[in-house]
């Protein structure tokens, strides 16, 4: 019962492209700027520009569009529900009349608009997570905290916690797997009964899991102190991040898109 | 408590919370909503160490979830907001007086605060994001959100209430070999440099 596959890799698809080798900080900043641009845009011309940019970046990442479609597919319920709500929202001229169901041109316009917005947001997030491994994203967040002038101690502790968490997800998933098997062999049930029955069924799973992770945390703390862990002072990094020309170019490109969107809006 | 121990507890429990979040259970009664038990781990950290630790665990959990399965950014941000309201309120009230009655009271207050807060946030975020009218959300959608949040926080609170005492006794054991550890003497800041 291996319920989670390659979890530490996440959605990362290793390829040799410009987007893969770019600094994760610049990619994070670009994603934030791009999502702001999506929310700022209000008409189809702006969406056309954004879609072209997304297609260009998808080609640049050398990952087949099939993977992006998969990401969109995982949220199909949200997209379909929104589309259904939109199409009967009314307003404007009636195009299609079927008793109580009336579809107007405004409704179709709105539906296409919203679906496009959702898909763009999803693909923008996928562009980041496909080209950046989780560990790089964690490093990038620490770098962003450094750029935003958070106290040095905070950013160091935060990245330490994140890297510990990354390291321990596979360990804990294995432990959870063992505990589930052990409790099943003792006759526990997890997947039967109503919601309350299920919540009760989780207790024999949660208690050993939590106690085990508490013991792990204790051992880890002792190991860290035995090796004289004392925060950020005098620590060096194995993977150092460097801002290169292309990273400035990526951020500049993002800012250019936002300015362009705002100009087209006028 | 030493800083290394705080860091390792927050790190490992956020890993646990991410794992629980990845094991989400779809709710058949409410379309599109998924229950996940990740708030159990974060609330436990909030009770054991303090409100800030709980909120940090929540933030790290959502960042990791985004890095591993990042698609729906708005949904993850809403989950983050719900978790911060829930864990922050509960552990802040519990921090003042650590009794059983207080714990129950804090979790009820936190559930209500989360329900009200998420209803407000959904009203604030979704109409402009998905282009639906406020009246539609108020009339047809709000009760689903209220029901979902009450159910989710209710289950989390019940599980934490049933489990917390069993686990927090292990939290107080300073040394697993049974020796008493002198608090503060071996803290990293007091060690000779």
PDB file of C-alpha atoms in Angstrom, chain B residues 7 48 57 68-69 142 157:
ATOM      1  CA  UNK B   7      13.139  23.870  15.030  1.00  0.00           C
ATOM      2  CA  UNK B  48       2.694  22.378  22.691  1.00  0.00           C
ATOM      3  CA  UNK B  57       3.958  25.057  10.862  1.00  0.00           C
ATOM      4  CA  UNK B  68       4.859  19.214  -4.297  1.00  0.00           C
ATOM      5  CA  UNK B  69       1.406  19.516  -5.837  1.00  0.00           C
ATOM      6  CA  UNK B 142     -22.349  30.443   1.721  1.00  0.00           C
ATOM      7  CA  UNK B 157     -10.912  19.606  17.334  1.00  0.00           C
TER       8      UNK B 157
END
